[in-house]
JSON list of C-alpha atoms and ligand atoms in Angstrom, two decimals:
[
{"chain": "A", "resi": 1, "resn": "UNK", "atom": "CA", "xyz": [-25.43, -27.04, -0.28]},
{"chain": "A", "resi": 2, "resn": "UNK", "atom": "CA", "xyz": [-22.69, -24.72, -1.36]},
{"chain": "A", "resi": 3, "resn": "UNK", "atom": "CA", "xyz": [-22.21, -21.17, 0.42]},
{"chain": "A", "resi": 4, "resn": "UNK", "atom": "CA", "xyz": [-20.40, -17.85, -0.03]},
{"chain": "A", "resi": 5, "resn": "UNK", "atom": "CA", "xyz": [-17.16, -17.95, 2.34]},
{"chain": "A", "resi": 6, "resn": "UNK", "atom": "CA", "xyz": [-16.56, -14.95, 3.94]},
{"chain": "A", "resi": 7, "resn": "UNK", "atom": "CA", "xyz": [-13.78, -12.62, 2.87]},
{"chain": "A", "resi": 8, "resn": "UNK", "atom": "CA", "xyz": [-10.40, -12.67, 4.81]},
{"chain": "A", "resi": 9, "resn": "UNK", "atom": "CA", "xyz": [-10.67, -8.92, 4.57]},
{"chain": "A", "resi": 10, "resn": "UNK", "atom": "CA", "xyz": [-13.08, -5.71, 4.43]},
{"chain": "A", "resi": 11, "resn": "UNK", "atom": "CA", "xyz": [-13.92, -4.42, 1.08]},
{"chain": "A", "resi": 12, "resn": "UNK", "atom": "CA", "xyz": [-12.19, -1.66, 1.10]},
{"chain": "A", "resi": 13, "resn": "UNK", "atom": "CA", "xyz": [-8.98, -3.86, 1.86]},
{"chain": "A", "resi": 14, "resn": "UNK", "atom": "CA", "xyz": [-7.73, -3.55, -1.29]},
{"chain": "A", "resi": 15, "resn": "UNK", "atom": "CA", "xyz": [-7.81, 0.21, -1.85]},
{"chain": "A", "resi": 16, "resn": "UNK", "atom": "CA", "xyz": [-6.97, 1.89, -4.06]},
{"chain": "A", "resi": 17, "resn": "UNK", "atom": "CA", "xyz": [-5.92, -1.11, -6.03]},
{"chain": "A", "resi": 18, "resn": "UNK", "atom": "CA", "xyz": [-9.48, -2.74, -5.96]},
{"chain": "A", "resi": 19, "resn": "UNK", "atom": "CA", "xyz": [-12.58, -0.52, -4.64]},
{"chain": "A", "resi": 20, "resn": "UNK", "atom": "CA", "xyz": [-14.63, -1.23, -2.32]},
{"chain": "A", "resi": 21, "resn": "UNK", "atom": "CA", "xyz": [-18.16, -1.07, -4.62]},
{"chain": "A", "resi": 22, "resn": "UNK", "atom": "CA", "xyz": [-16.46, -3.34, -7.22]},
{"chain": "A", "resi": 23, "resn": "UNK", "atom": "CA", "xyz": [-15.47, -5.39, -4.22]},
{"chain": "A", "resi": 24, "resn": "UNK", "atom": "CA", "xyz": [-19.03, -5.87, -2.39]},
{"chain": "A", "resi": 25, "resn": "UNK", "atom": "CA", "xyz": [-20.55, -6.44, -5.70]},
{"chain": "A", "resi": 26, "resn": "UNK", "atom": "CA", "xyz": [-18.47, -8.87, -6.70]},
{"chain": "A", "resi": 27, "resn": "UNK", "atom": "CA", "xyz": [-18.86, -10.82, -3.67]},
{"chain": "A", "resi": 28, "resn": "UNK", "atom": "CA", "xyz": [-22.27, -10.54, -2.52]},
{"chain": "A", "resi": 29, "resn": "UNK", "atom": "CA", "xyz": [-23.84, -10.06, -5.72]},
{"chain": "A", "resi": 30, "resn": "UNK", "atom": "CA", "xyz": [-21.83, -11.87, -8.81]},
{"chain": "A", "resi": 31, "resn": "UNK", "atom": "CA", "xyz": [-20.45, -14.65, -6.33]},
{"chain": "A", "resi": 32, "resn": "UNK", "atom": "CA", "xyz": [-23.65, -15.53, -4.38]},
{"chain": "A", "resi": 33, "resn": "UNK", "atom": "CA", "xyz": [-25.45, -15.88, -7.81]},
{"chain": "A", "resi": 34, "resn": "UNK", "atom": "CA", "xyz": [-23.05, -18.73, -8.95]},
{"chain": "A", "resi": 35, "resn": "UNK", "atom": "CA", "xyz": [-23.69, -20.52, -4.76]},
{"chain": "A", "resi": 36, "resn": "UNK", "atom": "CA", "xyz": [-27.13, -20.12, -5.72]},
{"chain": "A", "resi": 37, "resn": "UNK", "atom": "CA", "xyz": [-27.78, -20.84, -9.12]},
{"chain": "A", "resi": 38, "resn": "UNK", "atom": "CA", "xyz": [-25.27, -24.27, -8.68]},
{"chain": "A", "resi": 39, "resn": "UNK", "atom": "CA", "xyz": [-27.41, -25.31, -5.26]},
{"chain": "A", "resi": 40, "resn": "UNK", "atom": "CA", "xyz": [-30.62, -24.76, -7.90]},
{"chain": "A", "resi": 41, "resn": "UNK", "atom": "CA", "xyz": [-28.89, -26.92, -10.19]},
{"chain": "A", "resi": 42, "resn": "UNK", "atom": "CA", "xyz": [-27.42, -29.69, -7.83]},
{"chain": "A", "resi": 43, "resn": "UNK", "atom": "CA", "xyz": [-30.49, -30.23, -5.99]},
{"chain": "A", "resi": 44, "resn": "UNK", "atom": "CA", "xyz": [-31.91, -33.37, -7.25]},
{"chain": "A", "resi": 45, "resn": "UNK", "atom": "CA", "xyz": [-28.33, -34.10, -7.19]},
{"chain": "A", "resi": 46, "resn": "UNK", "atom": "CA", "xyz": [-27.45, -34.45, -3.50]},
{"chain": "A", "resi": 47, "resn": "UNK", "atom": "CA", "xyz": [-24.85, -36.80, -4.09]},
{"chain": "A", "resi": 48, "resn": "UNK", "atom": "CA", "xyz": [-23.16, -34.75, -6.07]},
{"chain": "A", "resi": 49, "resn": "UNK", "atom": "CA", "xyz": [-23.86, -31.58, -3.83]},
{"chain": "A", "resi": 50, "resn": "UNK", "atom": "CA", "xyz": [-22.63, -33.19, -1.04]},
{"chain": "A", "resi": 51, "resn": "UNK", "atom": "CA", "xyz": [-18.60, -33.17, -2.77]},
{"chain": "A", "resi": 52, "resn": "UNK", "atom": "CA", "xyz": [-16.36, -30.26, -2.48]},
{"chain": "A", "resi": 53, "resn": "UNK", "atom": "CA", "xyz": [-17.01, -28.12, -5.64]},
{"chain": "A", "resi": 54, "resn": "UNK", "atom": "CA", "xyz": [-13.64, -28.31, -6.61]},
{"chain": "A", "resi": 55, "resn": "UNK", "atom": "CA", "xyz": [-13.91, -32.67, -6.57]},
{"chain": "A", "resi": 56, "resn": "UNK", "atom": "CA", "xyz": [-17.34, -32.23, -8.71]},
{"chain": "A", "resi": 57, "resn": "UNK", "atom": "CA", "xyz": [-15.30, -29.86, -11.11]},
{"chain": "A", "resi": 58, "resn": "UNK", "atom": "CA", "xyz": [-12.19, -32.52, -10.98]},
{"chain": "A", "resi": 59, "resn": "UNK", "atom": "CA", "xyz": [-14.70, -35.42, -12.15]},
{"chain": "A", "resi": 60, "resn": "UNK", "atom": "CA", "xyz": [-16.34, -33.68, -14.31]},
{"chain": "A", "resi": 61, "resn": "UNK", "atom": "CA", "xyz": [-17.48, -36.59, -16.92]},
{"chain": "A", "resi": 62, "resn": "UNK", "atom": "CA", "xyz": [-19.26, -38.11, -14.29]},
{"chain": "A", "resi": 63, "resn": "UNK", "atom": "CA", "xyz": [-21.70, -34.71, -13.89]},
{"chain": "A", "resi": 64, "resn": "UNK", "atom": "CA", "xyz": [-25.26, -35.72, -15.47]},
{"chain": "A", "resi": 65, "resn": "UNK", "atom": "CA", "xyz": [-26.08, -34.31, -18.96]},
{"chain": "A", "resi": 66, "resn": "UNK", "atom": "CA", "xyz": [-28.32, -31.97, -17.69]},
{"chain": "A", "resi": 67, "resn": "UNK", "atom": "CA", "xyz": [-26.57, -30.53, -15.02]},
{"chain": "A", "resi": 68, "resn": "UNK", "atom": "CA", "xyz": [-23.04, -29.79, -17.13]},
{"chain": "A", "resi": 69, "resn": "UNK", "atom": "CA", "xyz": [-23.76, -26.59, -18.26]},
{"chain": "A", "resi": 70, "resn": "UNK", "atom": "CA", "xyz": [-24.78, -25.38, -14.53]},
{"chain": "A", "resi": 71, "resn": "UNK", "atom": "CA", "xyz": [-21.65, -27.00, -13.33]},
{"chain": "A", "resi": 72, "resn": "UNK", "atom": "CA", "xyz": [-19.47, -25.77, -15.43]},
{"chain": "A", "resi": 73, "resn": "UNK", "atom": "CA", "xyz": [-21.01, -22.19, -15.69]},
{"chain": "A", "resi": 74, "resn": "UNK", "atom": "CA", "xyz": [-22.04, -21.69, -11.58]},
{"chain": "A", "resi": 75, "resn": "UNK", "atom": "CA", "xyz": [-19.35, -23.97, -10.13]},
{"chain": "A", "resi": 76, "resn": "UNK", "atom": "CA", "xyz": [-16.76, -23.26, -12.07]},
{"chain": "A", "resi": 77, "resn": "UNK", "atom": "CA", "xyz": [-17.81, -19.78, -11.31]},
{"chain": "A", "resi": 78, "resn": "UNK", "atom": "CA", "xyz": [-18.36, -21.00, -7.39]},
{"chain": "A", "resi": 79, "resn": "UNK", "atom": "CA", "xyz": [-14.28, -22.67, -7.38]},
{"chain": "A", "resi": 80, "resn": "UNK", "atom": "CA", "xyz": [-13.03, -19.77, -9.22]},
{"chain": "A", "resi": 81, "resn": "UNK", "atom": "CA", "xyz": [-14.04, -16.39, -7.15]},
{"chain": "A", "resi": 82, "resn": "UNK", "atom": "CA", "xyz": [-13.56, -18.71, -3.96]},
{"chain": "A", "resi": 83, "resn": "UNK", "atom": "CA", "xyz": [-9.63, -19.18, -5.17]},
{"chain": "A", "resi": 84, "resn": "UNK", "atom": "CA", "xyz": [-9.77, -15.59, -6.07]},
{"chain": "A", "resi": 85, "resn": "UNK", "atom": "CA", "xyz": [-10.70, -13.67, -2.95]},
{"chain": "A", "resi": 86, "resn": "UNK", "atom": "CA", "xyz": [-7.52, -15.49, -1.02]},
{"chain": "A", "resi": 87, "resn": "UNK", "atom": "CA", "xyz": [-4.90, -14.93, -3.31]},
{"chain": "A", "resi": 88, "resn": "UNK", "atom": "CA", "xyz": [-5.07, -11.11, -2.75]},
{"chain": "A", "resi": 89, "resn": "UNK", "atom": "CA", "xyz": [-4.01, -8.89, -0.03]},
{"chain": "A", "resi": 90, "resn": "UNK", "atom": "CA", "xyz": [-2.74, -5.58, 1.21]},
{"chain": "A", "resi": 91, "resn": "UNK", "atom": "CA", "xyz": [-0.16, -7.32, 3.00]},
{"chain": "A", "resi": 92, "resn": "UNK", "atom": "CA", "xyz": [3.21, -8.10, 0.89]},
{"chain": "A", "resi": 93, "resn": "UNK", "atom": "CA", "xyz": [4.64, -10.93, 0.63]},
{"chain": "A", "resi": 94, "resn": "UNK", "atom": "CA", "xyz": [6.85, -12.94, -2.47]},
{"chain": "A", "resi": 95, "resn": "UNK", "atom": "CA", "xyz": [6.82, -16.34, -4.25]},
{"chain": "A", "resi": 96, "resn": "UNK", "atom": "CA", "xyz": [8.86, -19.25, -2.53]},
{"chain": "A", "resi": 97, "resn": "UNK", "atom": "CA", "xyz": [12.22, -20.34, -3.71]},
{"chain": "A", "resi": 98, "resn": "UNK", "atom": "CA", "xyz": [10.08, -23.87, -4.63]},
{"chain": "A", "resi": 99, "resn": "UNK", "atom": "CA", "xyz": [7.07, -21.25, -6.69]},
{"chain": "A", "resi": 100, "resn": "UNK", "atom": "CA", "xyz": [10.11, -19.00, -8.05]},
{"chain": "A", "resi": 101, "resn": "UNK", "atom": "CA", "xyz": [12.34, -22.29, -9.19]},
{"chain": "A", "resi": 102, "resn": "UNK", "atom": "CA", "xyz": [9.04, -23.33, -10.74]},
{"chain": "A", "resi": 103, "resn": "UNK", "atom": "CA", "xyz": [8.23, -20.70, -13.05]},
{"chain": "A", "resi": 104, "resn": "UNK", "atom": "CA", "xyz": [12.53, -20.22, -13.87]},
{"chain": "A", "resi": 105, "resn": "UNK", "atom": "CA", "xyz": [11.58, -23.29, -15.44]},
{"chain": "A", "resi": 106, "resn": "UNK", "atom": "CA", "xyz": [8.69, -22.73, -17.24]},
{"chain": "A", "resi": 107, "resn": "UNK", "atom": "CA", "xyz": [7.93, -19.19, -17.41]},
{"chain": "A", "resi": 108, "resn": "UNK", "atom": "CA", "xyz": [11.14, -17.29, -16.51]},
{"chain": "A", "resi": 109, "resn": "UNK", "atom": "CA", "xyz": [12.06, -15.06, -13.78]},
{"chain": "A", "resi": 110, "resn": "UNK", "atom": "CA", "xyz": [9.29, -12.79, -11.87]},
{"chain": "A", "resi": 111, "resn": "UNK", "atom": "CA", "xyz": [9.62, -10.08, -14.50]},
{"chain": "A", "resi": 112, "resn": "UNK", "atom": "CA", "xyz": [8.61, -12.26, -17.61]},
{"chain": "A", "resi": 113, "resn": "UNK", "atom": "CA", "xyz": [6.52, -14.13, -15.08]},
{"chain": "A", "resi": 114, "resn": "UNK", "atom": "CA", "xyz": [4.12, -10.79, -15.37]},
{"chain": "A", "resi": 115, "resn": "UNK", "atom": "CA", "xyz": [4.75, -9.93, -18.36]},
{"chain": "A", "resi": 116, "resn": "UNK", "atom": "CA", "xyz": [3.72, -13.05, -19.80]},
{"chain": "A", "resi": 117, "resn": "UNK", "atom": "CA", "xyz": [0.59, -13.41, -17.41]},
{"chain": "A", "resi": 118, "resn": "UNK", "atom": "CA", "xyz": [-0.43, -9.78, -17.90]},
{"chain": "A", "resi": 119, "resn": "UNK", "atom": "CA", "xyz": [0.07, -10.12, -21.90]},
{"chain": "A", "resi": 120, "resn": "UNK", "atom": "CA", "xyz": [-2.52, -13.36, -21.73]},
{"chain": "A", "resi": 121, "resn": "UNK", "atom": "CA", "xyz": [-5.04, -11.43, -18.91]},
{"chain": "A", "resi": 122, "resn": "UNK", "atom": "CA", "xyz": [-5.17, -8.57, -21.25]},
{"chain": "A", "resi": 123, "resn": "UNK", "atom": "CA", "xyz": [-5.84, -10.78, -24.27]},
{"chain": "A", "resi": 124, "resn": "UNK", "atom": "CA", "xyz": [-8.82, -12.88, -23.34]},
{"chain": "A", "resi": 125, "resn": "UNK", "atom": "CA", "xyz": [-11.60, -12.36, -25.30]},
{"chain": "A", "resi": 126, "resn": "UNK", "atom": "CA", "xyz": [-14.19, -11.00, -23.48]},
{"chain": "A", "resi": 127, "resn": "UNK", "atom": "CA", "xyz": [-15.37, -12.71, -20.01]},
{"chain": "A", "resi": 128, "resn": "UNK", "atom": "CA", "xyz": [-12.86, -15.33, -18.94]},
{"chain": "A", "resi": 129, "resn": "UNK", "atom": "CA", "xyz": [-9.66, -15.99, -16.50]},
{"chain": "A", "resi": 130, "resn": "UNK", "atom": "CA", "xyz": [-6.16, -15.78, -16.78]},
{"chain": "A", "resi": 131, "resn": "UNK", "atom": "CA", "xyz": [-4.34, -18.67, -14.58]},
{"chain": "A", "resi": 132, "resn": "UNK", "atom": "CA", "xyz": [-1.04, -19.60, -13.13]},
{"chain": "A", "resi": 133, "resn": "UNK", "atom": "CA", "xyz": [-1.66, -23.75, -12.82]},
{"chain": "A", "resi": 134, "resn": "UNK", "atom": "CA", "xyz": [0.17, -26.81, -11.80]},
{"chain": "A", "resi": 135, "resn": "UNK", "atom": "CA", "xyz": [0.04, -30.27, -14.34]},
{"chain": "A", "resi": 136, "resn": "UNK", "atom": "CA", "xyz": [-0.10, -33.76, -13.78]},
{"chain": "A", "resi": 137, "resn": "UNK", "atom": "CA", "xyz": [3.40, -33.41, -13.89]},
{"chain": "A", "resi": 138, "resn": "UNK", "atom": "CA", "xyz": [3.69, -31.17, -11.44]},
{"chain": "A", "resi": 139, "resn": "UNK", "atom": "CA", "xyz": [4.82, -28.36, -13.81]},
{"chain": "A", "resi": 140, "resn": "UNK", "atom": "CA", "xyz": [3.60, -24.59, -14.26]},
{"chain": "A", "resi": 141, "resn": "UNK", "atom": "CA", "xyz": [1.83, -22.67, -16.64]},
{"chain": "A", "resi": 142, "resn": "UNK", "atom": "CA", "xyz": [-0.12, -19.88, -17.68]},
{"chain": "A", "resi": 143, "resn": "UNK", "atom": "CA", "xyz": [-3.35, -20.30, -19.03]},
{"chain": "A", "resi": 144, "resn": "UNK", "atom": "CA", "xyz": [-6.63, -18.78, -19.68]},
{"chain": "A", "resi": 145, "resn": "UNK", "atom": "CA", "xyz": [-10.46, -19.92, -19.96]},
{"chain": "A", "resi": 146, "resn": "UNK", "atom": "CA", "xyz": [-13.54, -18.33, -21.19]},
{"chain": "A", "resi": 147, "resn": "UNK", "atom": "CA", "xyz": [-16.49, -17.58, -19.00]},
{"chain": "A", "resi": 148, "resn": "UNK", "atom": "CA", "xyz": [-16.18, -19.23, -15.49]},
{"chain": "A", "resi": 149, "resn": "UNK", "atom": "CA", "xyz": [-14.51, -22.57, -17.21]},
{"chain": "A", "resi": 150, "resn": "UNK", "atom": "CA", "xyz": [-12.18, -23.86, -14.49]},
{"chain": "A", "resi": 151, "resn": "UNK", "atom": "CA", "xyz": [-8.68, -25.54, -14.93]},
{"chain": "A", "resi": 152, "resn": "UNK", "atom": "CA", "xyz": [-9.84, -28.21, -12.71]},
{"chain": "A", "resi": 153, "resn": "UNK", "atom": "CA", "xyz": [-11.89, -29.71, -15.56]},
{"chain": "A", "resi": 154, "resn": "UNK", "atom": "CA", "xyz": [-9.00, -30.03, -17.79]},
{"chain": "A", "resi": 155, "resn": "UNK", "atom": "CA", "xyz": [-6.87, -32.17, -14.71]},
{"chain": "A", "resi": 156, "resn": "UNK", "atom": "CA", "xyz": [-5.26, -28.70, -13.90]},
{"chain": "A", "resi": 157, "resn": "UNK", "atom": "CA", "xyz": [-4.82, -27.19, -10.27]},
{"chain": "A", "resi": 158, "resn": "UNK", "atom": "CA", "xyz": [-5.20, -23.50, -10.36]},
{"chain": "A", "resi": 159, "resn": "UNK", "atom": "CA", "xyz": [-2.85, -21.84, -7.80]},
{"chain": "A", "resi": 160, "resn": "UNK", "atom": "CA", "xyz": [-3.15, -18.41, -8.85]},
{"chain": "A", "resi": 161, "resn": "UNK", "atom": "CA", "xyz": [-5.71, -16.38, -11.41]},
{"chain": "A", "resi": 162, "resn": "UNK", "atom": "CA", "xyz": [-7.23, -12.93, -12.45]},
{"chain": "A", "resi": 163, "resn": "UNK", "atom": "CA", "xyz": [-10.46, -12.32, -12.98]},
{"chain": "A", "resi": 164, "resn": "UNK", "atom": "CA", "xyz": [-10.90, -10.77, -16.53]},
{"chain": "A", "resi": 165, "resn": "UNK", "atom": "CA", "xyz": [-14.42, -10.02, -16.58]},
{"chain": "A", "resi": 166, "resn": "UNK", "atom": "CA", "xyz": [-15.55, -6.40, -16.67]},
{"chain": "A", "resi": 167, "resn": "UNK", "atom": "CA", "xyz": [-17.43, -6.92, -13.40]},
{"chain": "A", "resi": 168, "resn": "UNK", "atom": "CA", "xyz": [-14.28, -7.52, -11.82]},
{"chain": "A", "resi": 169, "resn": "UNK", "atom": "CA", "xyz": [-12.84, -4.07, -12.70]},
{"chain": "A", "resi": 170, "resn": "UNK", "atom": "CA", "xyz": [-15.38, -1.62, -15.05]},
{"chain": "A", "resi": 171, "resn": "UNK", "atom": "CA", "xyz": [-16.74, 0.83, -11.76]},
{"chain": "A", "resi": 172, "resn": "UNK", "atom": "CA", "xyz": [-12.46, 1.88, -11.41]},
{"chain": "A", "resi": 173, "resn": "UNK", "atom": "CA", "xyz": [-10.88, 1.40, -14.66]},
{"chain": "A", "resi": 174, "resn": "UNK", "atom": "CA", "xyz": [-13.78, 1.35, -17.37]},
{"chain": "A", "resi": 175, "resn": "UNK", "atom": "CA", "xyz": [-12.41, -0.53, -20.59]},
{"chain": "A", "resi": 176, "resn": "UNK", "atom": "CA", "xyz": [-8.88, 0.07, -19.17]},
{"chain": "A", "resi": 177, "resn": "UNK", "atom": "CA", "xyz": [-8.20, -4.11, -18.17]},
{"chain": "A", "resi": 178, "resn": "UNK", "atom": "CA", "xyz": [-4.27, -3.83, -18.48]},
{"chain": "A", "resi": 179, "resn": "UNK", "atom": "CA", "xyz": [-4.10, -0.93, -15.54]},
{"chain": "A", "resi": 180, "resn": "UNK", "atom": "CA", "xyz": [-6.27, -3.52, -13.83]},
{"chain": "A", "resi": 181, "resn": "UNK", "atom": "CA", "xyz": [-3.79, -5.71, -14.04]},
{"chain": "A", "resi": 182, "resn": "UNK", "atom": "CA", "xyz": [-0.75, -3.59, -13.38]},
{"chain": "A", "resi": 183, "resn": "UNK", "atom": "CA", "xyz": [-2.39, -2.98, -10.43]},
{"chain": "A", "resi": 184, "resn": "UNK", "atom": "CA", "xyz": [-3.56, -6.55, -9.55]},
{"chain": "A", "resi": 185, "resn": "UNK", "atom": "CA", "xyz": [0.05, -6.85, -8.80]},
{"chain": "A", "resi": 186, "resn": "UNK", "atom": "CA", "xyz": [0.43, -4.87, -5.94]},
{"chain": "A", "resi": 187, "resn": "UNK", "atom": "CA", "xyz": [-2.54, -7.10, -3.92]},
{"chain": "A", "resi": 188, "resn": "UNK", "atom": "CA", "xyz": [-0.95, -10.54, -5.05]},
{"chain": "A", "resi": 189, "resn": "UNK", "atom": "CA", "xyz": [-0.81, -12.77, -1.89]},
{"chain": "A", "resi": 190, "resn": "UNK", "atom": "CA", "xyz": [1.92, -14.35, -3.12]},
{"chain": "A", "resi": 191, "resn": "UNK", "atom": "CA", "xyz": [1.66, -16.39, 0.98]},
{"chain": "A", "resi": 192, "resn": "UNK", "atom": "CA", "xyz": [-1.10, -18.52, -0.42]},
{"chain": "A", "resi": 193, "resn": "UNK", "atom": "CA", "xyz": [-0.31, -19.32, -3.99]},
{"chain": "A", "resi": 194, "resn": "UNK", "atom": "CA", "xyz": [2.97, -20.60, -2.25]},
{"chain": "A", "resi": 195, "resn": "UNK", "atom": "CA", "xyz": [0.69, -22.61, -0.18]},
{"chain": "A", "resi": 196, "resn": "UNK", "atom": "CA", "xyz": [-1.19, -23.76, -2.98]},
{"chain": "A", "resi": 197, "resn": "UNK", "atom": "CA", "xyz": [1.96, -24.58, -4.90]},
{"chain": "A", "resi": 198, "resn": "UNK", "atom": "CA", "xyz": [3.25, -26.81, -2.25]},
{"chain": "A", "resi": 199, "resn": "UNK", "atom": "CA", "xyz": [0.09, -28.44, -1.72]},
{"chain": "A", "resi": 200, "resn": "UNK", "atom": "CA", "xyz": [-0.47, -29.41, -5.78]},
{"chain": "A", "resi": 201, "resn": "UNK", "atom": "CA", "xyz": [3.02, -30.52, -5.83]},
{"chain": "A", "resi": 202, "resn": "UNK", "atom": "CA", "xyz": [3.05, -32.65, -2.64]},
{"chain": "B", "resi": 301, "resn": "MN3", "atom": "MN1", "xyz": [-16.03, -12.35, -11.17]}
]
């Protein structure tokens, strides 16, 4: 069985960047709805269930026919929003020298970093994610999916990604998704993608 975690921070945390309403709804109404439609879908499944949903993601050829869709769509949906919630903050903080000597590589320095990232947020097709992922290889990239689609299921380790939907933003900016995303910036915790990074690449 698969539960909502608990935020590391009140709802209105993220103010004015992220309200409070869009906040609460997100977690407690969009989020819980994945936990609970995946623990709907997983329970004649408990073997399955009983894996992180990030390994059932990982593995994901090995998820019965009729429970691919639900995976895919509710635990994708579970793995992503879980990532999500920890990767923002009101507290500052900046990429490594390991993150920042990452993306010099592959996606420049911090300035084309966003640039880049907010140019392939802002041009997802309706309801999907915009990612900052580690390969195989162990190098970075941007990416996006549709829908909840997680990187997982293509072998890649999300370390850092924006939720694109309009649920995530509509109540504050309306159709406006790039000032979203300008703002998005200033509630990065840049503390635990550099944990992430380190971990992938280990
Ligand atoms: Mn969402």
């Amino acid at each position: 069985m698969y539960s909502l975690p608990q935020l590391p921070y009140e709802y209105t945390a993220l103010e004015p960047h992220i309200d409070a309403q869009t906040m609460e709804l997100h977690h407690t109404k969009h989020h819980q709805t994945y936990v609970d439609k995946l623990n709907a879908a997983l329970e004649k499944y408990p073997e399955l269930a009983a894996k992180s949903v990030e390994d059932v993601l990982r593995d994901f050829d090995s998820v019965p026919e009729d429970a691919k869709t639900a995976v895919k769509n509710h635990g994708g949906g579970h793995a992503n929003h879980s990532l999500f919630w920890t990767i923002l903050s009101a507290t500052p903080s900046q990429p490594s020298e390991a993150l920042s000597a990452a993306m010099a590589v592959s996606c420049g320095d911090q300035d084309t970093f966003k640039q880049h990232f907010a140019e392939k947020a802002t041009g997802v097709f309706g309801s999907g994610w915009a990612w900052l992922v580690v390969n195989p290889d162990n190098t970075i990239e941007i990416m996006t999916t549709p829908n909840q689609d997680s990187p997982l299921m293509q072998g890649k380790t999300p370390i850092f990604g924006l939720d694109v939907w309009e649920h995530a933003y509509y109540l504050k900016y309306q159709n406006r998704r790039p000032e979203y995303i300008t703002a998005f910036w200033n509630i990065v915790n840049w503390a635990e993608v550099n944990r992430r990074f380190d971990e992938a690449v280990a």
